[in-house]
XYZ file of C-alpha atoms in Angstrom:
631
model
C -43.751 -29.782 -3.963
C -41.925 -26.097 -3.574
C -38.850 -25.368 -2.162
C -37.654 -22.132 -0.353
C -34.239 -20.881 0.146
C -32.822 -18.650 2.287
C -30.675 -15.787 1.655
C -28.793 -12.925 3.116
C -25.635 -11.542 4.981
C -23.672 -13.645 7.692
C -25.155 -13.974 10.825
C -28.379 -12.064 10.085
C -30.359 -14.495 11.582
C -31.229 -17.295 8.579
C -30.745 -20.337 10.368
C -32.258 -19.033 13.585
C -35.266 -17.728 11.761
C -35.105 -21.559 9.596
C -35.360 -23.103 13.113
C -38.301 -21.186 14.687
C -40.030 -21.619 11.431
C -39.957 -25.293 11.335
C -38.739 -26.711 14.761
C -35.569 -28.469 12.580
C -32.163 -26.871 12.871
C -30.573 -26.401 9.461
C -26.855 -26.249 10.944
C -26.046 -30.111 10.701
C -22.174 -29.882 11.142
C -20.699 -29.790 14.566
C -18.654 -26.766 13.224
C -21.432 -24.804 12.116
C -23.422 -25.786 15.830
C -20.022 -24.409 17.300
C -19.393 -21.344 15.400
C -23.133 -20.361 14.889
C -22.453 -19.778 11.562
C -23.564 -21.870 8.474
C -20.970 -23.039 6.437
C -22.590 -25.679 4.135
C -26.410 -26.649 2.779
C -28.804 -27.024 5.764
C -31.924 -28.488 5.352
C -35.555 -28.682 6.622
C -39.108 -28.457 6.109
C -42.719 -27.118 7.084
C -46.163 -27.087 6.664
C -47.565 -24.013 5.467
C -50.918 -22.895 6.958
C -53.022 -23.927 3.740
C -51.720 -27.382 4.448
C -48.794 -27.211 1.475
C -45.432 -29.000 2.360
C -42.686 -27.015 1.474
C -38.832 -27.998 1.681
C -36.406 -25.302 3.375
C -32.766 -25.029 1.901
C -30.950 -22.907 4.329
C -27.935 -21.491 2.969
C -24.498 -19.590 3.881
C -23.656 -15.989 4.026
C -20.234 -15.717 4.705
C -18.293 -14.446 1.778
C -15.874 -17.516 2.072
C -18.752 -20.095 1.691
C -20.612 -18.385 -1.503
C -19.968 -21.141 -3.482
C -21.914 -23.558 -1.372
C -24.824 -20.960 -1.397
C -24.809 -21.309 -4.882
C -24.756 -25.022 -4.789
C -28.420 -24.867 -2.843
C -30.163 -21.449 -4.156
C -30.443 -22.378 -7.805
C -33.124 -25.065 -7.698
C -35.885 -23.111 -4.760
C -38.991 -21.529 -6.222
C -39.308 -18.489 -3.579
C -36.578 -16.688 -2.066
C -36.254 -16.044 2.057
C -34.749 -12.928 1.706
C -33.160 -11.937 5.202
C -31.806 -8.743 6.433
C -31.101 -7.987 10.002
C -32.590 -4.628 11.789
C -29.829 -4.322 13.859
C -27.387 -4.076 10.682
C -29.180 -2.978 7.664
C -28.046 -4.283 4.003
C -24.667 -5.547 3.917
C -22.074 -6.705 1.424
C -23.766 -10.407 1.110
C -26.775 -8.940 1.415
C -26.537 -6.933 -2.374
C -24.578 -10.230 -3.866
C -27.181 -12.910 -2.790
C -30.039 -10.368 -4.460
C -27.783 -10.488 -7.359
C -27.225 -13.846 -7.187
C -31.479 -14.545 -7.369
C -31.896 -11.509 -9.603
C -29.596 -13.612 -12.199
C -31.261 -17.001 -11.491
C -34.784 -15.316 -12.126
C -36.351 -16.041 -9.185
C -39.442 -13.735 -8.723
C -40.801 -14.363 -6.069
C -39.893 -13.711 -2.370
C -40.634 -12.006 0.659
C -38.148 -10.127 2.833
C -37.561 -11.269 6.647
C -36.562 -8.048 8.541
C -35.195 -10.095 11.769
C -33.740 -9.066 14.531
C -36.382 -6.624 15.268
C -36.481 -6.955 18.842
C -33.106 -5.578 19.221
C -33.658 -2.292 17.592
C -35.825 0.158 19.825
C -35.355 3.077 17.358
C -38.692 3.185 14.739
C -37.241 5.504 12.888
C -33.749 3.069 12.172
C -36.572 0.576 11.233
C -37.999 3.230 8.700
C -34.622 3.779 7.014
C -33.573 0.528 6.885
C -37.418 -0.650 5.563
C -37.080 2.299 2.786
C -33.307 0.922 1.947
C -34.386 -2.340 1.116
C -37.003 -0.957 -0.868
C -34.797 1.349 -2.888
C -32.081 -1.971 -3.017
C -34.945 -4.524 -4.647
C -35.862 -2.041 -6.973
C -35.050 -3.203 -10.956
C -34.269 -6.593 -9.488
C -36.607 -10.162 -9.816
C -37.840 -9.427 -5.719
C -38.536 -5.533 -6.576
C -42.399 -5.283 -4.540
C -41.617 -7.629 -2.623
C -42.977 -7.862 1.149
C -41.007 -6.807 3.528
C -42.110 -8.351 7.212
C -40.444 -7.087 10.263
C -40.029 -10.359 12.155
C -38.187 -12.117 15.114
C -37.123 -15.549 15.317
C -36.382 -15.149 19.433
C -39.881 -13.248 20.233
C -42.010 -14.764 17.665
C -42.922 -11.740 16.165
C -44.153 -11.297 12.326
C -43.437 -15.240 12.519
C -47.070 -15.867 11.380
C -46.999 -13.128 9.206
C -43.664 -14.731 7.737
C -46.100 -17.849 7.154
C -48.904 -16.603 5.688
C -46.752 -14.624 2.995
C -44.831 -17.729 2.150
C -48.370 -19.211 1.726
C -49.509 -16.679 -1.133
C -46.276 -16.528 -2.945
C -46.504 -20.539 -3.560
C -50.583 -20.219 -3.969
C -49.903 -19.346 -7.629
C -46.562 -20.329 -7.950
C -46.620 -22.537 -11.490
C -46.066 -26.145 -11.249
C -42.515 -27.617 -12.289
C -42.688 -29.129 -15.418
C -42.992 -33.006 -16.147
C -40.638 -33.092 -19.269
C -40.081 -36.876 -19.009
C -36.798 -36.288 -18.837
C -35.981 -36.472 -14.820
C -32.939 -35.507 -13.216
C -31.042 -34.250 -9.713
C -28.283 -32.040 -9.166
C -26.072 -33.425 -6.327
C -25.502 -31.369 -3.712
C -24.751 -33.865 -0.776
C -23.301 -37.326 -0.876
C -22.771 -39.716 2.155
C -23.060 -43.294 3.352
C -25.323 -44.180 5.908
C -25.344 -48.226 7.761
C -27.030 -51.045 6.024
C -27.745 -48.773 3.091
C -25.072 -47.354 1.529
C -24.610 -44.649 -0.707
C -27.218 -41.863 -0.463
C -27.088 -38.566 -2.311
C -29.463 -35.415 -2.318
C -30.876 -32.939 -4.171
C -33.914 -31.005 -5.869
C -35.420 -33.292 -8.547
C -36.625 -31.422 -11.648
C -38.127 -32.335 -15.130
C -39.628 -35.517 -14.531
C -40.105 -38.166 -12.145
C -37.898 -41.313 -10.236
C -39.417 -44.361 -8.985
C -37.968 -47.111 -6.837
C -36.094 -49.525 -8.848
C -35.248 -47.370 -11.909
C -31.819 -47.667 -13.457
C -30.336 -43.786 -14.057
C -26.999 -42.410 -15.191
C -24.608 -40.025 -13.316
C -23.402 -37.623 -15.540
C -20.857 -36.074 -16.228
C -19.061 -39.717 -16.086
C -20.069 -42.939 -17.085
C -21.510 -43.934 -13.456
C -24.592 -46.027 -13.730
C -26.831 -46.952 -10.622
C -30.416 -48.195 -9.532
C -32.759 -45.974 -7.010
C -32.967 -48.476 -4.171
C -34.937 -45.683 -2.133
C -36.567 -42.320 -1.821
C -36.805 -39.819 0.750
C -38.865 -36.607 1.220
C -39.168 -35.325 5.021
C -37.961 -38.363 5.907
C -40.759 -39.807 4.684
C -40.584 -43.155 2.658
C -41.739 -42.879 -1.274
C -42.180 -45.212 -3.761
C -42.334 -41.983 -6.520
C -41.481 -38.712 -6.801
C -42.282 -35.960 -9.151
C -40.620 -32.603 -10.293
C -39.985 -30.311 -7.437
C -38.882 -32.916 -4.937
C -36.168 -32.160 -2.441
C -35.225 -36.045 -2.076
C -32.782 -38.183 -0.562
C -32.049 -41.029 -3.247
C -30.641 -43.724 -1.927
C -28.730 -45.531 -4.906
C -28.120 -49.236 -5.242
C -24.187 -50.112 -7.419
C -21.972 -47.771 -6.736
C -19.998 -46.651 -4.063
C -20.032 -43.032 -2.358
C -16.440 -42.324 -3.565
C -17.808 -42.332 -7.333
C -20.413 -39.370 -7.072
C -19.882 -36.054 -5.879
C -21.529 -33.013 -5.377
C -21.997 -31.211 -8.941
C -22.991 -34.194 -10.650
C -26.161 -35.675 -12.283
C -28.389 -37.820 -11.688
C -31.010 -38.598 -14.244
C -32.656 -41.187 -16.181
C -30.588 -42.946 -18.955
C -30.083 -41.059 -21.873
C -31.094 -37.924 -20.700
C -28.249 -35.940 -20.142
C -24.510 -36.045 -20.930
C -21.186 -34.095 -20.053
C -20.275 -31.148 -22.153
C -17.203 -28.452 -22.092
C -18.237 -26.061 -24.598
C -22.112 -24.095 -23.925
C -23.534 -20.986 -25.768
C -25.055 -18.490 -23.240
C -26.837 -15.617 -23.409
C -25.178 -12.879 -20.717
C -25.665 -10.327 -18.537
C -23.103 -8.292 -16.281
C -24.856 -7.173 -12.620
C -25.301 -3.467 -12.013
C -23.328 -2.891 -9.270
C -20.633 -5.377 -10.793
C -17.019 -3.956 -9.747
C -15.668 -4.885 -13.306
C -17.012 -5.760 -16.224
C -16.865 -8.929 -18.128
C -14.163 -8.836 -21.189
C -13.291 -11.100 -23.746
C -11.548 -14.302 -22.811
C -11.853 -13.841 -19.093
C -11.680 -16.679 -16.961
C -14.342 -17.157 -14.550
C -15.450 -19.364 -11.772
C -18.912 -20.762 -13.420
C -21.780 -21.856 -11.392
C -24.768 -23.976 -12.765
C -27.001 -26.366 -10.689
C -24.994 -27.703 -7.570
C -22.123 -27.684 -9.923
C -18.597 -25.163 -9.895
C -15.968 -24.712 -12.502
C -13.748 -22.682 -14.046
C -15.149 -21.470 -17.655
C -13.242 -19.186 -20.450
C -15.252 -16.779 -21.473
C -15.851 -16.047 -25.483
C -17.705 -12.993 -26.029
C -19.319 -13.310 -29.577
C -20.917 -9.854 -30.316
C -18.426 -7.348 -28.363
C -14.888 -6.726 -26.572
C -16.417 -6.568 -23.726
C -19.436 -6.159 -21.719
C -19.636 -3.129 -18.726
C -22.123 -2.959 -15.499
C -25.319 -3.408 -16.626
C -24.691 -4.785 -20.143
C -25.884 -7.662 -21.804
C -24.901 -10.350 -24.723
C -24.082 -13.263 -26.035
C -21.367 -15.719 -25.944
C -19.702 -19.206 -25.497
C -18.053 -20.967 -22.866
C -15.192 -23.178 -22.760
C -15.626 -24.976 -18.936
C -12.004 -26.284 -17.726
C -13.887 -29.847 -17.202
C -17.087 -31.182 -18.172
C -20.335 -30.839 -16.494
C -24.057 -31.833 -16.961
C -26.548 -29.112 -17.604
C -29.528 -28.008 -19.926
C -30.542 -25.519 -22.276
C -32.648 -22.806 -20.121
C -30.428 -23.662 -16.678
C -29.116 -20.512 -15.117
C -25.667 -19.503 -14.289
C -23.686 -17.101 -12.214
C -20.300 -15.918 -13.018
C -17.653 -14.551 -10.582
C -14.541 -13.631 -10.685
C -11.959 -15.677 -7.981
C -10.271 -13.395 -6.616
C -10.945 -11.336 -5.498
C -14.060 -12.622 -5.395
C -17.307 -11.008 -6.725
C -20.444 -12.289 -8.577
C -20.032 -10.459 -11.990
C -23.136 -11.745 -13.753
C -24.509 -14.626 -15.247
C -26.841 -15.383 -17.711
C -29.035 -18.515 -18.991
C -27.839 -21.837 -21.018
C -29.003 -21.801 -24.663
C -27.394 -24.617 -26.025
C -25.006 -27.372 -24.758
C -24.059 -29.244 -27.836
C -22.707 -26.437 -29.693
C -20.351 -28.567 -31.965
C -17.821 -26.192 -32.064
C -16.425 -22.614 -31.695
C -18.355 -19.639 -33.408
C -16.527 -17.106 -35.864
C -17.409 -14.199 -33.207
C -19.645 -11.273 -35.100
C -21.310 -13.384 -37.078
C -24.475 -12.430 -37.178
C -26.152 -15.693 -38.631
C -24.880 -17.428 -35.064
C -26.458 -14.485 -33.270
C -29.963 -15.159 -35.091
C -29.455 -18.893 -33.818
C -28.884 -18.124 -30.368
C -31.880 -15.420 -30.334
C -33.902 -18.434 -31.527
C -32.425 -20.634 -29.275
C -33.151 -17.708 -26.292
C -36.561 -16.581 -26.909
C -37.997 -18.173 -29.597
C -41.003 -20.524 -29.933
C -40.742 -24.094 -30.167
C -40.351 -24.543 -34.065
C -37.537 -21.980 -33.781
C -35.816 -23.805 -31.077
C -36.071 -27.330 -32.598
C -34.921 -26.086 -35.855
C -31.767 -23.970 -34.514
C -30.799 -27.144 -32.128
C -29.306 -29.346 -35.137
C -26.597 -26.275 -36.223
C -24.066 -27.904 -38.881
C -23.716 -31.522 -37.383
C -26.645 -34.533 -37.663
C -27.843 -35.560 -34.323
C -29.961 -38.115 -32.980
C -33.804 -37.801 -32.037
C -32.734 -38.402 -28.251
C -30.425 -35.675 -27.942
C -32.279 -33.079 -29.928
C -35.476 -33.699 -27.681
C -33.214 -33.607 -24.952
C -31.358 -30.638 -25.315
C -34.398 -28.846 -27.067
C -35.873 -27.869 -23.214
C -39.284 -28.998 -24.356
C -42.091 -31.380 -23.314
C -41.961 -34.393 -25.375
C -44.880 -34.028 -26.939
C -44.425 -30.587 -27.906
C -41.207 -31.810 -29.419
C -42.445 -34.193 -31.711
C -44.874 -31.791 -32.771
C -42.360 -29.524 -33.721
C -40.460 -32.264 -35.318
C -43.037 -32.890 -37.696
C -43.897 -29.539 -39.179
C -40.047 -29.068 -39.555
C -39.865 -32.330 -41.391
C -42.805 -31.760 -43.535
C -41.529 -28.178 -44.218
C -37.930 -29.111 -45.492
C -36.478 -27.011 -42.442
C -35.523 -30.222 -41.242
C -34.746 -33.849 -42.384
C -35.276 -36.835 -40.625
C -32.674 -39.190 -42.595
C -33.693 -42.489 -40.708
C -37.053 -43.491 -41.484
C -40.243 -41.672 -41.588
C -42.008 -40.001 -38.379
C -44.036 -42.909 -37.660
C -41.242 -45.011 -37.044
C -39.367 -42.024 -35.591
C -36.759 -43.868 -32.386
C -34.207 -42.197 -29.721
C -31.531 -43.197 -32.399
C -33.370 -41.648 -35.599
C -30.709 -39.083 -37.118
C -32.299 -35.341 -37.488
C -30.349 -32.749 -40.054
C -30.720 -29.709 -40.156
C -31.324 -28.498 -44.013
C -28.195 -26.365 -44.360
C -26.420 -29.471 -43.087
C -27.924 -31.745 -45.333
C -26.809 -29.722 -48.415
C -23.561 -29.224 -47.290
C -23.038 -32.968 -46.479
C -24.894 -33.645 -50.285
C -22.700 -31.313 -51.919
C -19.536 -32.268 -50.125
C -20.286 -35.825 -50.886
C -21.035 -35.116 -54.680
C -17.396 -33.172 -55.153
C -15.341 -35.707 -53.244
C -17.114 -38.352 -55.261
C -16.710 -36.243 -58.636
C -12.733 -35.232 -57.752
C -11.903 -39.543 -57.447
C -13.496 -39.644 -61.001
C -10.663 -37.353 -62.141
C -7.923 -38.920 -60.493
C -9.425 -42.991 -60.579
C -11.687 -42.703 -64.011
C -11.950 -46.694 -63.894
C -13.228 -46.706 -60.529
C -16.409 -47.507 -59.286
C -16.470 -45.472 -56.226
C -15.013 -44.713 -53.239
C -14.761 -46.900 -50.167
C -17.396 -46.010 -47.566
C -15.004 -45.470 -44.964
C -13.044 -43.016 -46.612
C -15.987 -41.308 -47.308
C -17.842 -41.228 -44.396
C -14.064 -40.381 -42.843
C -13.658 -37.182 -45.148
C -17.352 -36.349 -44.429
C -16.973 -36.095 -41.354
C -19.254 -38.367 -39.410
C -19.859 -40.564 -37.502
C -21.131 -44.058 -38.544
C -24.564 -43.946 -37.387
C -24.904 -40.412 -38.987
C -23.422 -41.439 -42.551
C -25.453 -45.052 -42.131
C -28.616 -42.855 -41.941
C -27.619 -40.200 -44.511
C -26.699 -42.996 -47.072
C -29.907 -44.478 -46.910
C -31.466 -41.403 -47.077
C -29.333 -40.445 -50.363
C -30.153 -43.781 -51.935
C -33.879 -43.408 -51.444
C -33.619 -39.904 -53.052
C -31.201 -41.432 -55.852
C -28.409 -39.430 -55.466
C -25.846 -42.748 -53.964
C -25.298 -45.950 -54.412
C -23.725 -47.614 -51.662
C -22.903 -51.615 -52.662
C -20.304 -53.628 -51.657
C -19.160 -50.753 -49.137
C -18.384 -48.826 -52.227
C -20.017 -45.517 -53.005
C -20.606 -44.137 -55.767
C -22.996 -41.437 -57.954
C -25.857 -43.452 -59.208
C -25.365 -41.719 -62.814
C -21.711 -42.413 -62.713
C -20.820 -45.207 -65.094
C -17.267 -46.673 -65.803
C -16.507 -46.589 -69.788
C -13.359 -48.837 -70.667
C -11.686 -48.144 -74.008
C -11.664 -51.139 -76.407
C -8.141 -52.371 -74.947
C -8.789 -51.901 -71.823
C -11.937 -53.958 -71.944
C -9.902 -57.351 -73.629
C -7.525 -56.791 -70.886
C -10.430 -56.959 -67.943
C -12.309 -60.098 -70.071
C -8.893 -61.682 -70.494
C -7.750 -61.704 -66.730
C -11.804 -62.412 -65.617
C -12.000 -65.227 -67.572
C -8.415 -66.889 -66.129
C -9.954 -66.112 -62.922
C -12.733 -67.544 -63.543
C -11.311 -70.733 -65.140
C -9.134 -71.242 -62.030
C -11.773 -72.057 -60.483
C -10.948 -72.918 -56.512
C -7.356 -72.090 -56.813
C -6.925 -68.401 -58.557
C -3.932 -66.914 -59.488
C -2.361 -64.261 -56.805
C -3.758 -60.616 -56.744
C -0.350 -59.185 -57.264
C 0.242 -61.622 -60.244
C -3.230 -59.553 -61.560
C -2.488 -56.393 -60.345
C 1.548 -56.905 -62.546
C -0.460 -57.475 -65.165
C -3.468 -55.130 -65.607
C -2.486 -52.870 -63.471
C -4.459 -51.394 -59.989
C -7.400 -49.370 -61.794
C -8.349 -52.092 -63.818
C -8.176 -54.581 -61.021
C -9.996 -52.271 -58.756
C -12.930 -51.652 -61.454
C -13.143 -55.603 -61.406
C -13.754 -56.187 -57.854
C -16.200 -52.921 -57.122
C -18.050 -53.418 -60.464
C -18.632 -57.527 -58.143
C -17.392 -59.565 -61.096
C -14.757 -60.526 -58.643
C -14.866 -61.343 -55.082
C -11.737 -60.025 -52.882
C -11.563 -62.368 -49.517
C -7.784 -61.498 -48.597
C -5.566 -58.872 -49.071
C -3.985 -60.872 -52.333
C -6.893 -63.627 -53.395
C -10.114 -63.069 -55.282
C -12.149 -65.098 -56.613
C -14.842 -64.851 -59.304
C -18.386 -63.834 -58.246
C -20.301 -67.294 -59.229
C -17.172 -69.373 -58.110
C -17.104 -67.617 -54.741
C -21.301 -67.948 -54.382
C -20.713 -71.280 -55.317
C -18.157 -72.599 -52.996
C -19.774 -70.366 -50.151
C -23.353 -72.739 -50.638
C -21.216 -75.869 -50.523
C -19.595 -74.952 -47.070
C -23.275 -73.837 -45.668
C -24.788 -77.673 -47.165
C -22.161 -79.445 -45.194
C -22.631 -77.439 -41.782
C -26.126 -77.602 -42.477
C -25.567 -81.244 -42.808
C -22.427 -81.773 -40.482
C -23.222 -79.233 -37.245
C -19.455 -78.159 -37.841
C -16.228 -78.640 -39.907
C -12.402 -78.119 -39.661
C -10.234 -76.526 -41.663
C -9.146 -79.636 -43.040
C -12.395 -80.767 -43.857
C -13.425 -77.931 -45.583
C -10.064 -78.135 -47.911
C -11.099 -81.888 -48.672
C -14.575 -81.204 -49.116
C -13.419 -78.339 -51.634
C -10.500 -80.016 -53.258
C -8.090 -77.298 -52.322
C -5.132 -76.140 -50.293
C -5.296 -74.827 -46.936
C -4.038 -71.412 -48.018
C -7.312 -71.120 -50.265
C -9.372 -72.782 -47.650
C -8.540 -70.308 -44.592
C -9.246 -66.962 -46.751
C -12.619 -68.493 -47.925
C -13.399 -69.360 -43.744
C -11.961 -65.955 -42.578
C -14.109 -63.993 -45.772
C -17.269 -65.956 -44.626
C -16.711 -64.991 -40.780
C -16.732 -61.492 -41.895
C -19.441 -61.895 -43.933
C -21.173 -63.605 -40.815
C -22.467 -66.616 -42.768
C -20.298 -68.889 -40.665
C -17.944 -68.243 -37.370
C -15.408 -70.170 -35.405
C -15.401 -72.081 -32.509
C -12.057 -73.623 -31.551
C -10.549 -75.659 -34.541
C -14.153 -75.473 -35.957
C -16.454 -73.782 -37.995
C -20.149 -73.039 -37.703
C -23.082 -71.540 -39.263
C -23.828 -68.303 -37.612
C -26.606 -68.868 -35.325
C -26.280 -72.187 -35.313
């Protein structure tokens, strides 16, 4: 399935010429109908000559309504490029071949309408060798130009048969798996609900699949598919579909958003970009410019970082991120167009490189400008090692953001992994899953060697400690806990961490006590130990011995902390826990009360044993009871 868009100065004859083409008028709002002017989308459909079904998104001229031009024109594969006889190029006319030149569309064919009104062959020769000189350097430069006339009928099969050879060899979209729709209507229609269309790329939807809208946290089922009004169970990449969706109301999508399968895409606010400023642009783009940013069906307002100059003139191109005013959904490869607001003017645009960036670039630093050249041109081993940058991220999002067919993905993956460019710090690849955490190898070492100093600095200041708490080391590490879950492991299997208890700790690093220090740890273990059910109070311990030595107690495990001021000795505490479990096992379930009896305790002891097995998940409560987990 292909789609063509229009484009072209107001009133130049695009929906007119739309309408003789394929018998459908594009103008759906009673304005537009009154006004003869098109103010939003239209859209309709044909059937080419060769037999190939080809969607028709008919959009705006008017300088007021650019934005909802550039809502439909970004997701067409050939361009209806239409310039009236009568009038020549005009202002729209040079910004909507700007507009495709930046989205890359190549190819097109040029309606000259309006031909019947113009008597004058030689007019028709200037304005013929104008349009020629105007395409020239731009994506539609060569292309045909057919002198046409939606009121005759004139060049109309001409029109057809030129449309017909542009899409003969036009490449397939791809089939990434990874499907997904940029809104760019939304209504409600009776006894259905809420319906939303679009131009489905990447992959395809089927009747009854869950999806995500993103940016946002909506989540929906496909209760039905459209094509020229024509009822489908599937639908693959290129389809300009009406998705009826099943669990949420109109109200909660709107045009800009998402829709796509789960998983697949997510909201961001920061993007890196390569960039290029138009021409005939009336400015030039400089640092820190705000701009009205246009991806997709999507429209906001994005800060503009330039990263390898002050500025960029006419003509120019670089590189650079963007901080958008709100988050949107997008992909690395999507095109953009930047303009200015007012007054208004398309300025340039560029192409996404990466959307998880992670944060904001030192500007003229030319190890981020390698990255992004990767990132922009580079094969797929250069793209798939580039996407981690300095933070770990899951399998899922780097194959997502990555651009790349799944297959040629994981092949990627592999020869990074086996090459040390990359590691895979959950598991090996044949057990590789969406949540597997990917590092980059820089990252790796950094995270190693920042682990190994914060590690070595507690030494110095808690020499009697075992480690350091996993939280406050995953915390001053910097990640989050599936990350440091994965890179622990990963550290342990390379014998560089121990992680027991929740403590961490080098796996050379040993605790030496001095001769007094060691009577005073046997002397307080072994009253702790002799206590049996009923040990003395922490901070009784703690008055004594002091915190380092009562620390290197309970992470070395020869005592077992279950409240914030009782711990009890590692074979008491394993033995009272197995005399609970025998009685559940035996019982179903026990009070409080019963398990003081059955202990020969207090209460006090009893509920910091209960609340320490809960956490532990041996046992949990219900009511006034306890019972074994899973039982």
């Amino acid at each position: 399935m292909y789609v063509i868009g229009t484009a072209g100065h107001v009133d130049h004859g695009k929906s007119t010429l739309v309408k003789a083409l394929t018998g459908i008028n594009p103008d759906r709002l009673e304005e537009e109908q009154q006004r003869q002017m098109t103010i939003d989308l239209g859209f309709a459909w044909l059937t080419l000559p060769s037999g190939l079904d080809v969607s028709v998104v008919d959009v705006p001229g008017h300088e007021d309504f650019v934005k909802n031009m550039l809502a439909g024109i970004g997701g067409i594969d050939a361009a209806l490029f239409v310039v009236a006889a009568d009038e020549a190029v005009m202002p729209q006319t040079r910004e909507h071949l700007a507009i495709i030149d930046l989205l890359g569309i190549e190819r097109g064919v040029v309606a000259l309408t309006k031909v019947d009104l113009v008597k004058d062959e030689e007019w028709l020769s200037l304005v013929v060798d104008e349009i020629e000189t105007l395409l020239m350097g731009t994506s539609l430069e060569g292309s045909h130009i057919i002198p046409c006339s939606a009121t005759s009928g004139q060049g109309l099969d001409e029109l057809l048969a030129e449309l017909d050879r542009l899409l003969a060899d036009a490449p397939e979209r791809p089939d990434l798996g990874l499907p997904r729709l940029p809104v760019d209507r939304v209504f409600t229609m009776s006894g259905f609900g809420t319906v939303v269309t679009g131009t489905l790329s990447d992959g395809w939807f089927e009747v009854g699949q869950d999806v995500e809208i993103r940016p946002g946290e909506g989540r929906a089922r496909i209760r039905g598919l459209q094509s020229h009004r024509e009822t489908l169970e599937k639908a693959g990449p290129g389809s300009r579909l009406a998705i009826n969706l099943a669990g949420i109301d109109k109200d909660a999508v709107q045009r800009g958003q998402v829709i796509a399968a789960p998983g697949v895409i997510s909201g961001t606010l920061l993007l890196d970009v390569s960039l290029r400023v138009v021409n005939d642009a009336p400015i030039g783009i400089d640092h820190d410019d705000e701009l009205e940013f246009y991806t997709g069906s999507s429209r906001v307002l994005a800060r503009v970082r330039l990263l390898d100059a002050e500025d960029l003139l006419p003509g120019e191109s670089g590189w650079g991120q963007l901080r958008l005013s709100e988050a949107l959904a997008c992909k690395r490869g999507d095109r953009f167009v930047l303009r200015r607001p007012s007054p208004a003017d398309t300025l340039g645009g560029g192409v996404v490189l990466n959307t998880r960036p992670g944060r904001r670039y030192k500007r003229n630093d030319l190890r981020v400008i390698e990255r992004l050249k990767a990132f922009s041109g580079g094969s797929p081993l250069e793209i798939m090692a580039a996407l981690p940058g300095n933070r770990p991220q899951s399998w899922q999002e780097l194959r997502n953001a990555s651009g790349l067919a799944a297959t040629e993905a994981l092949t990627a993956l592999g020869q990074l992994v086996q090459r040390g460019s990359l590691v895979l710090a959950s598991g090996s690849l044949d057990a590789l899953r969406d949540d597997s955490i990917v590092f980059g190898r820089e990252a790796w070492e950094t995270t190693c060697q920042q682990a190994l100093e914060l590690l070595e600095d507690f030494y110095v200041e808690h020499p009697l400690r075992v480690g350091m708490s996993r939280e406050e080391l995953r915390s001053r590490l910097r990640l989050s806990d599936e990350a440091f879950d994965a890179w622990s492991r990963e550290a342990q299997a390379r014998g560089t961490l121990q992680l027991i208890g929740g403590i961490a700790s080098l796996a050379e690093h040993k605790v030496v006590l001095t001769v007094t220090q060691q009577q005073a740890v046997d002397g307080v273990y072994e009253r702790i130990r002799n206590a049996g059910y009923t040990p003395p109070a922490l901070g009784e311990v703690e008055a004594e011995i002091g915190s380092e030595l009562l620390g290197y107690l309970i992470e070395s495990g020869r005592l077992v902390r279950v409240s914030p001021d009782l711990a009890y000795e590692a074979g008491v505490f394993t033995e009272m826990q197995e005399r609970v479990v025998a009685f559940l096992k035996e019982h179903g379930q026990a009070t409080v009360a019963e398990i003081r009896d059955l202990l020969g305790t207090s209460r006090r002891y009893t509920l910091a044993l209960l609340e320490a097995l809960d956490q532990r998940r041996v046992t949990r409560r219900l009511g006034d009871t306890r019972v074994l987990r899973g039982g």
